[in-house]
Structure formats: structure tokens, C-alpha cells
Amino acid sequence: MKISLVKTGTALLIGSCYMFVCGVTGTVGGEAMSQDTAAATAEADGMIDDIGEAGGQGTLDFLVPDETSSGLITVDLMEMAPLSLSSKMVQSTYSVRDDITREPPTGETDEILGGTGEVTDEIVITLPEEEEDTPAETTTAATTTTAATTTQPVQTTAATTTTAATTQTTTTAATTPAGIPVDTDTTTASDDQPDITEPEDEPGSDVTGEVLYVRSNGGVVSGSALEIVAKITQHEVGYTFAPEAIKAQAVAAYTYVKFCNDYGTYPSVGLSSSVSDSVEVLVESVIGKGIYYNGALIQAVYSASSAGYTASSINVWGTDYPYLESRFCDLDAKYDPNYGKTTQFSSAEIKQNVLDKTGIELSGDPSSWLSIENRIDGNYVGQMSIGGYHSYTDSSGNSVKITGRVFREKIMSFGLRSSSFDISYDPGTDMFTFTTYGYGHGVGMSQNGANALATYLGYDYKQILTYYYSGTEVY
């Protein structure tokens, strides 16, 4: 009897350890719990918002500190689209060939980025060899927004993105400067490659007793740094992202909230009601670490997805920060689930939205109503004209320039995922089709991009952060 009890206890202990390890590092052998199973389990537990999918959309506020003696700041609130529009991450399985060597083996995870829950092809990326002691650099790619990316036909939808579920197959040219190599047949060693030997982490600042303040669900919420950051991280990326991407999210969230609190403001964030063991362990491993530019904490804004390029703060909010420049992101077209989504509106819907928000009355051939006149930061829409108008007067009497961001947020009420889009009109169906790239404002770190860097290129959290935030250090 004693032996049976001992055996039973031992078995339970081993089972508990196994479940905990799987929660932290992923299930053994690449077998992942299906999305439906995870959702059903979460529903049974009454924790729909706490399953491991990505549920966040990035930062909502942007602070513009006044450099004058007044010491005042203004807050630009990004009223993000409802969560029903977000593309939830899908848990999938993929295999790793035994004959492929990937060093260091960081960020191994059970899911891959993609628009569907199925894996049709084995994906193998061979990292090019690097010379020893060659430091990884993150050279800014803001200057790579060439004319080739800003002269696309206005009313043409990308051929490979005709439906929301279409899998992207286009690979970026290997000659594009400052990019992240994807095509294994043509890639060469790049400054954006991670170091082969990863330095040991130094502990971050001691956050014992540190209290952070945020706004959530209409009120101010306070808590320990670990508690607040863990709940933000759980809400934003869940536990299905690669561990290094989760750690990068945690450091960005801590830096962002602390930056705002230091200016006396409480940023608007999403908080999960509970945190998984794996996310808590990962957050705890980096809590207290921040992102610094010239020794000062940065405003570490982030979004769900970029659009082949991140957007610069100057073009989104009118304030230039050297660490929030546009960055070229090769992996988006291949792995970002928000790249190339399509949304349709009837001409009647477009006409009514424009009239309600701008007072502009559209008439005649709908194919001439909307025109994209230039693009910025790669593929984001800059100046637009609507019915021949470049601006309108809002209800407060202010003149508003019609840009891609204004069209997305004010005129279409966030009916589009991002301000990077193509437009086409079909007279046969009388429907406008918008093909969007990315999700959210696009400035700073891309959450799905970070997951791709960790999953496919083995980037650690520091390399992810210093890639997206130019010229910064993490400590």
C-alpha cells in the first residue's frame, strides 16, 4: 500500500512537472494543442481572454513632451480598432530537419506565423555562417523607402492577396539593403544577423516595491511592476509566441509604462485578468530591464504588425524620435498573418462614410472617388484625395489634411487594419476592395515581426528590441 502511494505521488509529481515545462517551452516533439481545444478549455474555465493567442493591438497613447520651460505634454490617443478585427495567432506544428544546424537554439516554439491554421510546407531557414567576434549591428533602414515602393498603381490589389486567407508566397529580393534575409538560396551574411555566442544576461534594475500605473477598462489600475507587465504581456501576445518574443514584449511594455509614468501620465493598456505560468516565468526573467537611448528610457511604442516597413513617429504623430525611424522588415510578407488582408465596402458605404465624416458629397463614377497620391515609410499611404479634395473642415472648424491615417481612423472608423493599403474598385459588383498590410499604427516594435525574428532567425529579445528601436541599448 505504501509503495502504491509512493508510486502514485511520484507519477503525479512527474506529470505536473511535465505540464509546467510544456507550458514554458512548448510541447515535446512539436505537437501543439489545437486552437479549438485551447478555446474550448478556456471557455470551460471561464477565461476566454486568457487563452494563449495574441489579443493585443499595440500601444494606444503617444506622448509629445514639450521641450520648452512649461514642462507640459500632449497625449495623442490612438483609439484602436475593436478586437473583432484582430488576427488571432493560430497554433500550428512545424518540423525541424535533423541535418540543419541552428545556433543558438533560442526561441523554439510550437506555432508558426501564417494566415491559416495549416502547415502545407516544411519551412527550413539556414542561417549564413558568421566570423567569430563579429558584433551584430542594427543599421537603420529608413533610407530604403525608394521610389519603387512609392509608385504603385492606386487602384490595383496585390495579386497574391485576393482573399484574407491567402498564404503569401512572395519572397523579398536579396539585394534590398539593411534587410533580414529570408531566401536561403540568395542570402549572405548580414549585419542584422544575431551573434553566434550570446552574452550572459545581467540583471535589470531592482523593481522590488516599484508600482506602475495604467488606465484600463475606464479606470486607473496600479500594481507591482511584475504584475502590470505580466498582465500586459499576456494580453498582447499570450503564451503561443516564441519565448524571446514574449520577453521582448515584456521589456517594451515595462519601458513604455515607466516612460509614461515618469512624465506623470497613465497610459491606456489592455490587461489580462490572469497570467499563464509560462508568461509569468518569462516576464520575471527580464523584469526591470529597459530600453535606453543615450542613457534615457525611450517611448517604446509597439503595434501588432508592421507593413513590410515599420512607420516612423514623425509621419504618424509629427514628432521625430531617432529610435522610432522606419525599419525594413523582410519577414512580414512571408509570415505576418496581417499582411495582405482584404476588406470590402460598397460604394454606398464609402459615400455615406465620407459624407458623415467630411461633408464631402461624392458623385459620378466611383472609380474616381479615392486617389492615393503618395506613399511614405515604404508602403504607408501619405496624401490622399477624396472627390478631388485634399482636406476637409471638421466639426470643430479645423482643417484636416486627408492622409492614409486620417482615412483609416476618422473616415472609415478603423474599418481598415492599417494605413498601408491598396484600393481597387469593381464596377460589376459596385464594391471597393482594400488590401491592407500590417495592423495598428506600425511604429516601433512589430509584435508579429518579433515573433518571426525569434522563430525563424533565432533572434534573442535584446536583438529584437535593438533592431526595431534604432540606436538603443537594453539593460
Tab-separated table of C-alpha atoms in Angstrom, residues 77-323:
chain	number	residue	atom	x	y	z
A	77	LEU	CA	-4.700	58.805	-28.099
A	78	MET	CA	-4.883	56.059	-30.671
A	79	GLU	CA	-8.432	54.714	-30.495
A	80	MET	CA	-7.657	51.305	-31.870
A	81	ALA	CA	-9.998	49.111	-33.862
A	82	PRO	CA	-12.193	46.608	-31.992
A	83	LEU	CA	-10.622	43.256	-31.163
A	84	SER	CA	-13.008	41.505	-33.535
A	85	LEU	CA	-10.836	42.779	-36.390
A	86	SER	CA	-7.610	41.378	-34.985
A	87	SER	CA	-5.981	38.334	-36.500
A	88	LYS	CA	-5.557	35.831	-33.717
A	89	MET	CA	-2.412	33.771	-33.802
A	90	VAL	CA	-3.083	30.141	-34.739
A	91	GLN	CA	-1.237	27.333	-33.014
A	92	SER	CA	0.289	25.018	-35.593
A	93	THR	CA	3.077	22.466	-35.816
A	94	TYR	CA	6.194	22.504	-37.891
A	95	SER	CA	9.136	20.185	-38.220
A	96	VAL	CA	12.850	20.889	-37.985
A	97	ARG	CA	15.192	18.832	-40.121
A	98	ASP	CA	17.870	16.998	-38.195
A	99	ASP	CA	20.539	17.903	-40.749
A	100	ILE	CA	20.072	21.623	-40.247
A	101	THR	CA	22.164	23.277	-37.547
A	102	ARG	CA	20.747	26.418	-35.935
A	103	GLU	CA	22.801	28.159	-33.316
A	104	PRO	CA	21.957	29.347	-30.799
A	105	PRO	CA	18.755	27.261	-30.418
A	106	THR	CA	16.745	30.114	-28.945
A	107	GLY	CA	13.042	30.755	-29.241
A	108	GLU	CA	11.915	27.265	-30.232
A	109	THR	CA	8.127	27.294	-30.313
A	110	ASP	CA	5.227	25.154	-31.406
A	111	GLU	CA	3.474	27.646	-33.634
A	112	ILE	CA	4.334	29.378	-36.861
A	113	LEU	CA	3.091	32.636	-38.277
A	114	GLY	CA	0.655	32.344	-41.112
A	115	GLY	CA	-2.799	33.235	-42.333
A	116	THR	CA	-4.251	29.764	-41.799
A	117	GLY	CA	-4.071	27.066	-39.193
A	118	GLU	CA	-2.494	24.546	-41.577
A	119	VAL	CA	1.131	23.985	-42.445
A	120	THR	CA	1.461	22.950	-46.072
A	121	ASP	CA	5.236	23.019	-46.485
A	122	GLU	CA	8.181	22.374	-44.268
A	123	ILE	CA	9.975	25.651	-43.664
A	124	VAL	CA	13.719	25.480	-43.227
A	125	ILE	CA	15.917	28.560	-42.994
A	126	THR	CA	19.663	28.100	-42.919
A	127	LEU	CA	21.488	30.958	-41.268
A	128	PRO	CA	24.678	32.012	-43.049
A	129	GLU	CA	27.946	31.492	-41.238
A	130	GLU	CA	29.485	34.466	-39.489
A	131	GLU	CA	33.009	35.270	-38.487
A	132	GLU	CA	33.811	34.978	-34.824
A	133	ASP	CA	33.546	38.010	-32.596
A	134	THR	CA	31.616	39.969	-35.213
A	135	PRO	CA	29.112	42.087	-33.289
A	136	ALA	CA	25.546	42.212	-34.553
A	137	GLU	CA	24.539	45.683	-35.638
A	138	THR	CA	21.137	47.108	-36.378
A	139	THR	CA	21.739	49.665	-39.074
A	140	THR	CA	18.672	51.780	-39.717
A	141	ALA	CA	16.854	51.138	-42.973
A	142	ALA	CA	14.817	54.319	-43.030
A	143	THR	CA	16.568	55.385	-46.222
A	144	THR	CA	15.451	52.291	-48.124
A	145	THR	CA	11.998	53.655	-48.876
A	146	THR	CA	12.810	54.057	-52.540
A	147	ALA	CA	10.649	55.228	-55.377
A	148	ALA	CA	9.940	51.613	-56.242
A	149	THR	CA	7.772	51.313	-53.171
A	150	THR	CA	6.001	54.623	-53.594
A	151	THR	CA	4.769	54.438	-57.162
A	152	GLN	CA	2.354	51.552	-57.016
A	153	PRO	CA	-0.849	51.897	-59.067
A	154	VAL	CA	-3.559	53.353	-56.880
A	155	GLN	CA	-6.410	51.088	-57.756
A	156	THR	CA	-4.671	47.761	-58.001
A	157	THR	CA	-4.949	44.970	-55.479
A	158	ALA	CA	-1.887	42.744	-54.955
A	159	ALA	CA	-2.289	39.559	-56.959
A	160	THR	CA	-1.282	37.324	-54.107
A	161	THR	CA	-3.688	38.860	-51.605
A	162	THR	CA	-7.128	38.416	-53.121
A	163	THR	CA	-8.556	36.790	-50.024
A	164	ALA	CA	-7.959	37.129	-46.316
A	165	ALA	CA	-6.746	33.549	-46.044
A	166	THR	CA	-4.333	33.579	-48.981
A	167	THR	CA	-0.879	32.355	-47.993
A	168	GLN	CA	1.877	34.779	-49.002
A	169	THR	CA	4.459	33.180	-51.255
A	170	THR	CA	6.421	36.185	-52.433
A	171	THR	CA	9.966	36.496	-51.103
A	172	THR	CA	11.785	39.799	-50.965
A	173	ALA	CA	14.791	40.496	-53.132
A	174	ALA	CA	18.077	39.579	-51.576
A	175	THR	CA	19.623	42.834	-52.793
A	176	THR	CA	17.405	45.021	-50.611
A	177	PRO	CA	19.715	46.831	-48.178
A	178	ALA	CA	19.546	46.519	-44.414
A	179	GLY	CA	17.006	43.723	-44.572
A	180	ILE	CA	16.625	40.392	-42.809
A	181	PRO	CA	17.489	37.505	-45.155
A	182	VAL	CA	14.681	35.081	-45.974
A	183	ASP	CA	15.545	33.322	-49.232
A	184	THR	CA	18.106	30.639	-48.329
A	185	ASP	CA	19.330	30.392	-51.918
A	186	THR	CA	20.450	34.004	-52.170
A	187	THR	CA	21.101	35.312	-48.666
A	188	THR	CA	24.516	36.361	-47.491
A	189	ALA	CA	25.898	37.312	-44.113
A	190	SER	CA	24.223	40.465	-42.836
A	191	ASP	CA	24.808	42.913	-40.048
A	192	ASP	CA	21.287	42.109	-38.868
A	193	GLN	CA	22.225	38.512	-38.060
A	194	PRO	CA	22.415	37.567	-34.382
A	195	ASP	CA	25.697	36.738	-32.709
A	196	ILE	CA	26.600	33.052	-32.558
A	197	THR	CA	27.622	33.349	-28.921
A	198	GLU	CA	25.064	35.058	-26.743
A	199	PRO	CA	26.456	37.029	-23.800
A	200	GLU	CA	25.177	36.202	-20.362
A	201	ASP	CA	22.328	38.390	-19.174
A	202	GLU	CA	22.977	40.885	-16.455
A	203	PRO	CA	20.150	41.510	-14.021
A	204	GLY	CA	17.934	44.523	-14.685
A	205	SER	CA	17.253	47.214	-12.156
A	206	ASP	CA	15.727	46.154	-8.855
A	207	VAL	CA	11.982	46.683	-9.190
A	208	THR	CA	11.108	45.426	-5.730
A	209	GLY	CA	8.463	47.768	-4.417
A	210	GLU	CA	8.101	49.618	-7.735
A	211	VAL	CA	4.474	50.446	-8.553
A	212	LEU	CA	3.283	51.156	-12.099
A	213	TYR	CA	0.077	52.977	-13.039
A	214	VAL	CA	-2.007	52.399	-16.175
A	215	ARG	CA	-5.507	53.045	-17.462
A	216	SER	CA	-7.644	50.045	-18.265
A	217	ASN	CA	-11.391	49.495	-18.612
A	218	GLY	CA	-12.115	53.138	-17.912
A	219	GLY	CA	-10.169	53.442	-14.649
A	220	VAL	CA	-6.674	53.759	-13.224
A	221	VAL	CA	-5.053	50.483	-12.201
A	222	SER	CA	-1.899	50.199	-10.122
A	223	GLY	CA	0.235	47.217	-9.243
A	224	SER	CA	3.758	45.935	-8.914
A	225	ALA	CA	5.957	46.182	-11.993
A	226	LEU	CA	5.879	42.408	-12.398
A	227	GLU	CA	2.096	42.212	-12.073
A	228	ILE	CA	1.324	45.040	-14.517
A	229	VAL	CA	3.886	43.996	-17.124
A	230	ALA	CA	2.847	40.338	-16.953
A	231	LYS	CA	-0.828	41.209	-17.481
A	232	ILE	CA	0.022	43.491	-20.422
A	233	THR	CA	2.251	40.841	-21.977
A	234	GLN	CA	-0.390	38.126	-21.550
A	235	HIS	CA	-2.975	40.373	-23.192
A	236	GLU	CA	-0.734	41.455	-26.060
A	237	VAL	CA	0.953	38.226	-27.160
A	238	GLY	CA	-0.263	35.384	-24.933
A	239	TYR	CA	1.943	32.329	-24.499
A	240	THR	CA	1.993	31.000	-28.099
A	241	PHE	CA	4.665	33.421	-29.260
A	242	ALA	CA	8.323	32.395	-29.187
A	243	PRO	CA	9.822	32.863	-25.689
A	244	GLU	CA	12.297	35.533	-26.857
A	245	ALA	CA	9.459	37.484	-28.489
A	246	ILE	CA	7.481	37.324	-25.246
A	247	LYS	CA	10.493	38.639	-23.343
A	248	ALA	CA	10.913	41.437	-25.889
A	249	GLN	CA	7.246	42.368	-25.398
A	250	ALA	CA	7.719	42.413	-21.623
A	251	VAL	CA	10.736	44.741	-21.796
A	252	ALA	CA	8.968	47.042	-24.268
A	253	ALA	CA	5.839	47.158	-22.073
A	254	TYR	CA	7.854	47.926	-18.919
A	255	THR	CA	9.790	50.662	-20.716
A	256	TYR	CA	6.651	52.184	-22.225
A	257	VAL	CA	4.672	52.306	-18.977
A	258	LYS	CA	7.628	53.589	-16.959
A	259	PHE	CA	8.321	56.284	-19.559
A	260	CYS	CA	4.714	57.481	-19.323
A	261	ASN	CA	4.647	57.330	-15.523
A	262	ASP	CA	7.856	59.361	-15.363
A	263	TYR	CA	6.005	62.075	-17.290
A	264	GLY	CA	3.083	61.865	-14.869
A	265	THR	CA	0.655	60.125	-17.215
A	266	TYR	CA	-1.083	56.756	-17.106
A	267	PRO	CA	-1.022	55.004	-20.490
A	268	SER	CA	-4.098	53.189	-21.794
A	269	VAL	CA	-3.376	49.456	-21.990
A	270	GLY	CA	-5.109	46.105	-22.146
A	271	LEU	CA	-4.718	43.912	-19.075
A	272	SER	CA	-5.399	40.195	-18.944
A	273	SER	CA	-7.371	39.036	-15.905
A	274	SER	CA	-4.890	36.209	-15.298
A	275	VAL	CA	-1.402	35.241	-16.450
A	276	SER	CA	-0.178	31.824	-17.575
A	277	ASP	CA	2.753	30.249	-15.753
A	278	SER	CA	4.967	30.392	-18.831
A	279	VAL	CA	4.380	34.098	-19.421
A	280	GLU	CA	4.970	34.903	-15.756
A	281	VAL	CA	8.282	32.998	-15.763
A	282	LEU	CA	9.465	34.771	-18.910
A	283	VAL	CA	8.411	38.216	-17.694
A	284	GLU	CA	10.087	37.641	-14.341
A	285	SER	CA	13.336	36.761	-16.136
A	286	VAL	CA	13.571	40.244	-17.702
A	287	ILE	CA	11.594	42.480	-15.356
A	288	GLY	CA	13.487	45.664	-14.585
A	289	LYS	CA	15.294	45.722	-17.921
A	290	GLY	CA	14.576	48.777	-20.045
A	291	ILE	CA	15.325	50.171	-23.483
A	292	TYR	CA	17.590	53.229	-23.437
A	293	TYR	CA	18.710	55.822	-25.973
A	294	ASN	CA	21.676	57.912	-24.881
A	295	GLY	CA	21.113	56.687	-21.337
A	296	ALA	CA	17.433	57.677	-21.128
A	297	LEU	CA	14.353	55.456	-21.270
A	298	ILE	CA	12.628	55.594	-24.638
A	299	GLN	CA	8.968	55.827	-25.523
A	300	ALA	CA	8.765	52.176	-26.555
A	301	VAL	CA	5.561	52.151	-28.589
A	302	TYR	CA	4.691	48.959	-30.470
A	303	SER	CA	1.995	47.618	-32.763
A	304	ALA	CA	0.589	44.230	-33.728
A	305	SER	CA	2.188	44.200	-37.191
A	306	SER	CA	4.220	46.376	-39.484
A	307	ALA	CA	3.698	46.522	-43.232
A	308	GLY	CA	6.991	45.428	-44.715
A	309	TYR	CA	8.359	48.548	-43.040
A	310	THR	CA	7.626	49.998	-39.644
A	311	ALA	CA	6.235	53.525	-39.669
A	312	SER	CA	8.227	56.474	-38.342
A	313	SER	CA	6.946	58.590	-35.468
A	314	ILE	CA	7.410	61.762	-37.500
A	315	ASN	CA	4.977	60.584	-40.186
A	316	VAL	CA	2.401	59.196	-37.759
A	317	TRP	CA	2.460	61.693	-34.886
A	318	GLY	CA	4.514	64.581	-36.234
A	319	THR	CA	7.274	64.176	-33.638
A	320	ASP	CA	10.649	62.812	-34.658
A	321	TYR	CA	12.419	60.376	-32.358
A	322	PRO	CA	15.693	58.904	-33.698
A	323	TYR	CA	14.835	55.488	-32.259
